[in-house]
Amino acid sequence: MLRSTTGLGVVYSWGLPGDMPLPADINGDGWADPVVWRPVNSVWYMLDARSGYEFIASQWGFSSDLPRTADLDRDGRADTIVWRPSEGIWYTKRSGGGVGVIGYGGPGDIPVSGRISSVSSEDFAVFRPGNQSAYIRTEAGEQITKDASPPIPSSGLQVITPPFKAIQ
């Protein structure tokens, strides 16, 4: 990672085996901060690099959830999101306060959050392996379906989402 104050590179040893790394801008300075989600206790552990590495811990989700980050409220700071596969529901916790529940997806779907329909808004989406389609719910509530076969990159669907793992 690069330090936001100096631009110099720094290496972090952050988290434990089994933690899920989700680097995200938690302070709004435009730089990713070290963030991990620990499934065993459903706690997000964050280091605010700008403030001298202030430690933040926040419980959000269940151990069976799948975590994501995105700036849903457009305040420049990452919001924490979990998708509950058993319910097909996204649970959001906004950095500026407030929580949300968005029902989208179902059992067997693979969650994808990111900027899919436009570069200025975050979308909720699921990839359905059974029919090789991506189902997208835009910020405005519009429903979009995209054929994602062969793999998503050749279908024109671009997904930008931590933990920076492409669906292929």
PDB file of C-alpha atoms in Angstrom:
ATOM      1  CA  MET A   1       0.000   0.000   0.000  1.00  0.00           C
ATOM      2  CA  LEU A   2       0.995   3.623  -0.420  1.00  0.00           C
ATOM      3  CA  ARG A   3       0.904   6.060   2.469  1.00  0.00           C
ATOM      4  CA  SER A   4      -1.570   8.843   1.777  1.00  0.00           C
ATOM      5  CA  THR A   5       0.628  11.400   3.564  1.00  0.00           C
ATOM      6  CA  THR A   6       3.884  10.672   1.736  1.00  0.00           C
ATOM      7  CA  GLY A   7       3.032   8.491  -1.257  1.00  0.00           C
ATOM      8  CA  LEU A   8       5.710   6.022  -0.144  1.00  0.00           C
ATOM      9  CA  GLY A   9       5.055   2.304  -0.165  1.00  0.00           C
ATOM     10  CA  VAL A  10       4.530   0.409   3.066  1.00  0.00           C
ATOM     11  CA  VAL A  11       3.993  -3.285   3.791  1.00  0.00           C
ATOM     12  CA  TYR A  12       1.427  -4.349   6.377  1.00  0.00           C
ATOM     13  CA  SER A  13       1.038  -7.553   8.281  1.00  0.00           C
ATOM     14  CA  TRP A  14      -2.627  -7.232   9.109  1.00  0.00           C
ATOM     15  CA  GLY A  15      -5.128  -9.893  10.050  1.00  0.00           C
ATOM     16  CA  LEU A  16      -5.104 -13.561  10.906  1.00  0.00           C
ATOM     17  CA  PRO A  17      -5.363 -16.745   8.860  1.00  0.00           C
ATOM     18  CA  GLY A  18      -8.948 -16.996   7.619  1.00  0.00           C
ATOM     19  CA  ASP A  19      -9.499 -13.223   7.516  1.00  0.00           C
ATOM     20  CA  MET A  20     -10.731 -11.760   4.252  1.00  0.00           C
ATOM     21  CA  PRO A  21      -8.723  -8.750   3.026  1.00  0.00           C
ATOM     22  CA  LEU A  22     -10.915  -5.939   1.695  1.00  0.00           C
ATOM     23  CA  PRO A  23      -8.712  -2.850   1.277  1.00  0.00           C
ATOM     24  CA  ALA A  24     -10.961   0.212   1.238  1.00  0.00           C
ATOM     25  CA  ASP A  25     -10.826   3.966   1.706  1.00  0.00           C
ATOM     26  CA  ILE A  26     -12.333   4.313   5.188  1.00  0.00           C
ATOM     27  CA  ASN A  27     -11.367   7.941   5.793  1.00  0.00           C
ATOM     28  CA  GLY A  28     -12.121   9.617   2.462  1.00  0.00           C
ATOM     29  CA  ASP A  29      -8.563  10.550   1.547  1.00  0.00           C
ATOM     30  CA  GLY A  30      -8.657   8.644  -1.744  1.00  0.00           C
ATOM     31  CA  TRP A  31      -6.248   5.922  -0.607  1.00  0.00           C
ATOM     32  CA  ALA A  32      -7.035   2.350   0.393  1.00  0.00           C
ATOM     33  CA  ASP A  33      -6.646   1.535   4.074  1.00  0.00           C
ATOM     34  CA  PRO A  34      -5.957  -1.948   5.504  1.00  0.00           C
ATOM     35  CA  VAL A  35      -9.289  -3.662   6.173  1.00  0.00           C
ATOM     36  CA  VAL A  36     -10.033  -7.304   6.955  1.00  0.00           C
ATOM     37  CA  TRP A  37     -13.271  -9.074   7.797  1.00  0.00           C
ATOM     38  CA  ARG A  38     -13.017 -11.961  10.241  1.00  0.00           C
ATOM     39  CA  PRO A  39     -15.746 -14.529   9.521  1.00  0.00           C
ATOM     40  CA  VAL A  40     -15.308 -16.343  12.849  1.00  0.00           C
ATOM     41  CA  ASN A  41     -16.695 -13.325  14.767  1.00  0.00           C
ATOM     42  CA  SER A  42     -18.073 -11.198  11.884  1.00  0.00           C
ATOM     43  CA  VAL A  43     -15.922  -8.236  12.876  1.00  0.00           C
ATOM     44  CA  TRP A  44     -14.398  -5.737  10.442  1.00  0.00           C
ATOM     45  CA  TYR A  45     -10.887  -4.665  11.507  1.00  0.00           C
ATOM     46  CA  MET A  46      -9.686  -1.425   9.951  1.00  0.00           C
ATOM     47  CA  LEU A  47      -6.596   0.754  10.212  1.00  0.00           C
ATOM     48  CA  ASP A  48      -7.047   4.426   9.373  1.00  0.00           C
ATOM     49  CA  ALA A  49      -3.708   5.137   7.703  1.00  0.00           C
ATOM     50  CA  ARG A  50      -4.225   8.905   7.588  1.00  0.00           C
ATOM     51  CA  SER A  51      -4.727   9.291  11.350  1.00  0.00           C
ATOM     52  CA  GLY A  52      -1.571   7.438  12.319  1.00  0.00           C
ATOM     53  CA  TYR A  53      -3.157   4.010  12.098  1.00  0.00           C
ATOM     54  CA  GLU A  54      -6.100   4.420  14.413  1.00  0.00           C
ATOM     55  CA  PHE A  55      -7.626   0.991  14.988  1.00  0.00           C
ATOM     56  CA  ILE A  56     -11.329   0.524  14.294  1.00  0.00           C
ATOM     57  CA  ALA A  57     -13.330  -2.661  14.944  1.00  0.00           C
ATOM     58  CA  SER A  58     -16.960  -3.005  13.937  1.00  0.00           C
ATOM     59  CA  GLN A  59     -19.197  -6.079  14.082  1.00  0.00           C
ATOM     60  CA  TRP A  60     -21.383  -6.434  10.989  1.00  0.00           C
ATOM     61  CA  GLY A  61     -22.835  -9.616   9.543  1.00  0.00           C
ATOM     62  CA  PHE A  62     -22.776 -13.321  10.329  1.00  0.00           C
ATOM     63  CA  SER A  63     -19.987 -15.841   9.786  1.00  0.00           C
ATOM     64  CA  SER A  64     -21.796 -17.321   6.770  1.00  0.00           C
ATOM     65  CA  ASP A  65     -22.110 -13.908   5.041  1.00  0.00           C
ATOM     66  CA  LEU A  66     -19.955 -12.724   2.163  1.00  0.00           C
ATOM     67  CA  PRO A  67     -18.390  -9.269   2.728  1.00  0.00           C
ATOM     68  CA  ARG A  68     -17.931  -6.413   0.264  1.00  0.00           C
ATOM     69  CA  THR A  69     -17.165  -2.700   0.454  1.00  0.00           C
ATOM     70  CA  ALA A  70     -18.476   0.175  -1.653  1.00  0.00           C
ATOM     71  CA  ASP A  71     -19.147   3.883  -1.231  1.00  0.00           C
ATOM     72  CA  LEU A  72     -22.939   3.685  -1.338  1.00  0.00           C
ATOM     73  CA  ASP A  73     -23.659   7.097   0.165  1.00  0.00           C
ATOM     74  CA  ARG A  74     -21.006   8.847  -1.970  1.00  0.00           C
ATOM     75  CA  ASP A  75     -19.257  10.461   0.986  1.00  0.00           C
ATOM     76  CA  GLY A  76     -15.844   9.242  -0.179  1.00  0.00           C
ATOM     77  CA  ARG A  77     -15.633   6.599   2.557  1.00  0.00           C
ATOM     78  CA  ALA A  78     -16.221   2.881   2.161  1.00  0.00           C
ATOM     79  CA  ASP A  79     -19.415   1.386   3.520  1.00  0.00           C
ATOM     80  CA  THR A  80     -19.448  -2.195   4.801  1.00  0.00           C
ATOM     81  CA  ILE A  81     -21.734  -4.668   3.061  1.00  0.00           C
ATOM     82  CA  VAL A  82     -22.517  -8.319   3.603  1.00  0.00           C
ATOM     83  CA  TRP A  83     -24.532 -10.599   1.361  1.00  0.00           C
ATOM     84  CA  ARG A  84     -26.385 -13.417   3.047  1.00  0.00           C
ATOM     85  CA  PRO A  85     -26.495 -16.330   0.555  1.00  0.00           C
ATOM     86  CA  SER A  86     -29.182 -18.215   2.461  1.00  0.00           C
ATOM     87  CA  GLU A  87     -31.580 -15.264   2.081  1.00  0.00           C
ATOM     88  CA  GLY A  88     -30.374 -13.463  -1.035  1.00  0.00           C
ATOM     89  CA  ILE A  89     -30.235 -10.224   0.957  1.00  0.00           C
ATOM     90  CA  TRP A  90     -27.572  -7.495   1.058  1.00  0.00           C
ATOM     91  CA  TYR A  91     -27.117  -5.783   4.433  1.00  0.00           C
ATOM     92  CA  THR A  92     -25.402  -2.393   4.265  1.00  0.00           C
ATOM     93  CA  LYS A  93     -23.854  -0.282   6.999  1.00  0.00           C
ATOM     94  CA  ARG A  94     -23.054   3.233   5.821  1.00  0.00           C
ATOM     95  CA  SER A  95     -19.961   5.094   6.991  1.00  0.00           C
ATOM     96  CA  GLY A  96     -22.031   8.205   7.680  1.00  0.00           C
ATOM     97  CA  GLY A  97     -24.560   6.244   9.749  1.00  0.00           C
ATOM     98  CA  GLY A  98     -27.585   4.185   8.926  1.00  0.00           C
ATOM     99  CA  VAL A  99     -28.191   0.676   7.700  1.00  0.00           C
ATOM    100  CA  GLY A 100     -30.029  -0.767   4.742  1.00  0.00           C
ATOM    101  CA  VAL A 101     -31.481  -4.040   3.547  1.00  0.00           C
ATOM    102  CA  ILE A 102     -31.699  -4.885  -0.145  1.00  0.00           C
ATOM    103  CA  GLY A 103     -33.235  -8.154  -1.263  1.00  0.00           C
ATOM    104  CA  TYR A 104     -31.506  -9.198  -4.460  1.00  0.00           C
ATOM    105  CA  GLY A 105     -30.298 -12.640  -5.468  1.00  0.00           C
ATOM    106  CA  GLY A 106     -30.904 -16.127  -4.223  1.00  0.00           C
ATOM    107  CA  PRO A 107     -29.306 -19.412  -3.148  1.00  0.00           C
ATOM    108  CA  GLY A 108     -26.460 -20.453  -5.446  1.00  0.00           C
ATOM    109  CA  ASP A 109     -25.879 -16.922  -6.757  1.00  0.00           C
ATOM    110  CA  ILE A 110     -22.454 -15.305  -6.470  1.00  0.00           C
ATOM    111  CA  PRO A 111     -22.624 -11.726  -5.150  1.00  0.00           C
ATOM    112  CA  VAL A 112     -20.907  -8.907  -6.997  1.00  0.00           C
ATOM    113  CA  SER A 113     -20.965  -5.309  -5.844  1.00  0.00           C
ATOM    114  CA  GLY A 114     -19.398  -2.496  -7.773  1.00  0.00           C
ATOM    115  CA  ARG A 115     -19.793   0.002 -10.564  1.00  0.00           C
ATOM    116  CA  ILE A 116     -21.422  -2.035 -13.288  1.00  0.00           C
ATOM    117  CA  SER A 117     -24.107   0.102 -14.931  1.00  0.00           C
ATOM    118  CA  SER A 118     -22.218   3.413 -14.653  1.00  0.00           C
ATOM    119  CA  VAL A 119     -18.984   4.816 -13.302  1.00  0.00           C
ATOM    120  CA  SER A 120     -20.729   7.108 -10.836  1.00  0.00           C
ATOM    121  CA  SER A 121     -22.912   4.731  -8.841  1.00  0.00           C
ATOM    122  CA  GLU A 122     -22.573   1.446  -7.009  1.00  0.00           C
ATOM    123  CA  ASP A 123     -24.770  -1.427  -8.089  1.00  0.00           C
ATOM    124  CA  PHE A 124     -25.807  -4.679  -6.484  1.00  0.00           C
ATOM    125  CA  ALA A 125     -25.486  -7.711  -8.692  1.00  0.00           C
ATOM    126  CA  VAL A 126     -25.372 -11.465  -8.615  1.00  0.00           C
ATOM    127  CA  PHE A 127     -23.878 -13.899 -11.062  1.00  0.00           C
ATOM    128  CA  ARG A 128     -26.008 -16.998 -11.553  1.00  0.00           C
ATOM    129  CA  PRO A 129     -23.758 -19.917 -12.609  1.00  0.00           C
ATOM    130  CA  GLY A 130     -26.724 -22.062 -13.688  1.00  0.00           C
ATOM    131  CA  ASN A 131     -27.554 -19.864 -16.668  1.00  0.00           C
ATOM    132  CA  GLN A 132     -24.314 -17.865 -16.890  1.00  0.00           C
ATOM    133  CA  SER A 133     -26.165 -14.572 -16.404  1.00  0.00           C
ATOM    134  CA  ALA A 134     -25.536 -11.535 -14.273  1.00  0.00           C
ATOM    135  CA  TYR A 135     -28.512  -9.828 -12.659  1.00  0.00           C
ATOM    136  CA  ILE A 136     -27.913  -6.196 -11.771  1.00  0.00           C
ATOM    137  CA  ARG A 137     -29.956  -3.826  -9.609  1.00  0.00           C
ATOM    138  CA  THR A 138     -28.889  -0.237 -10.201  1.00  0.00           C
ATOM    139  CA  GLU A 139     -28.922   2.494  -7.602  1.00  0.00           C
ATOM    140  CA  ALA A 140     -32.093   3.815  -9.266  1.00  0.00           C
ATOM    141  CA  GLY A 141     -33.760   0.412  -8.866  1.00  0.00           C
ATOM    142  CA  GLU A 142     -33.531  -0.556 -12.546  1.00  0.00           C
ATOM    143  CA  GLN A 143     -33.167  -4.289 -13.220  1.00  0.00           C
ATOM    144  CA  ILE A 144     -30.613  -5.348 -15.856  1.00  0.00           C
ATOM    145  CA  THR A 145     -29.776  -8.867 -17.005  1.00  0.00           C
ATOM    146  CA  LYS A 146     -26.564  -9.586 -18.911  1.00  0.00           C
ATOM    147  CA  ASP A 147     -25.533 -12.820 -20.550  1.00  0.00           C
ATOM    148  CA  ALA A 148     -22.161 -13.530 -19.008  1.00  0.00           C
ATOM    149  CA  SER A 149     -21.158 -16.553 -21.056  1.00  0.00           C
ATOM    150  CA  PRO A 150     -18.461 -17.034 -22.073  1.00  0.00           C
ATOM    151  CA  PRO A 151     -16.768 -15.447 -19.049  1.00  0.00           C
ATOM    152  CA  ILE A 152     -17.847 -11.964 -18.030  1.00  0.00           C
ATOM    153  CA  PRO A 153     -14.808 -10.081 -19.448  1.00  0.00           C
ATOM    154  CA  SER A 154     -15.666 -11.100 -23.035  1.00  0.00           C
ATOM    155  CA  SER A 155     -19.363 -10.260 -22.575  1.00  0.00           C
ATOM    156  CA  GLY A 156     -18.614  -6.577 -22.070  1.00  0.00           C
ATOM    157  CA  LEU A 157     -19.655  -6.654 -18.409  1.00  0.00           C
ATOM    158  CA  GLN A 158     -16.933  -5.100 -16.301  1.00  0.00           C
ATOM    159  CA  VAL A 159     -17.048  -5.652 -12.580  1.00  0.00           C
ATOM    160  CA  ILE A 160     -14.927  -3.567 -10.214  1.00  0.00           C
ATOM    161  CA  THR A 161     -15.160  -5.022  -6.738  1.00  0.00           C
ATOM    162  CA  PRO A 162     -12.961  -5.962  -3.807  1.00  0.00           C
ATOM    163  CA  PRO A 163     -11.458  -8.379  -3.067  1.00  0.00           C
ATOM    164  CA  PHE A 164     -10.394  -7.835  -6.676  1.00  0.00           C
ATOM    165  CA  LYS A 165     -11.252 -11.338  -7.797  1.00  0.00           C
ATOM    166  CA  ALA A 166     -12.709 -11.685 -11.280  1.00  0.00           C
ATOM    167  CA  ILE A 167     -15.471 -14.135 -12.022  1.00  0.00           C
ATOM    168  CA  GLN A 168     -14.176 -16.390 -14.801  1.00  0.00           C
TER     169      GLN A 168
END
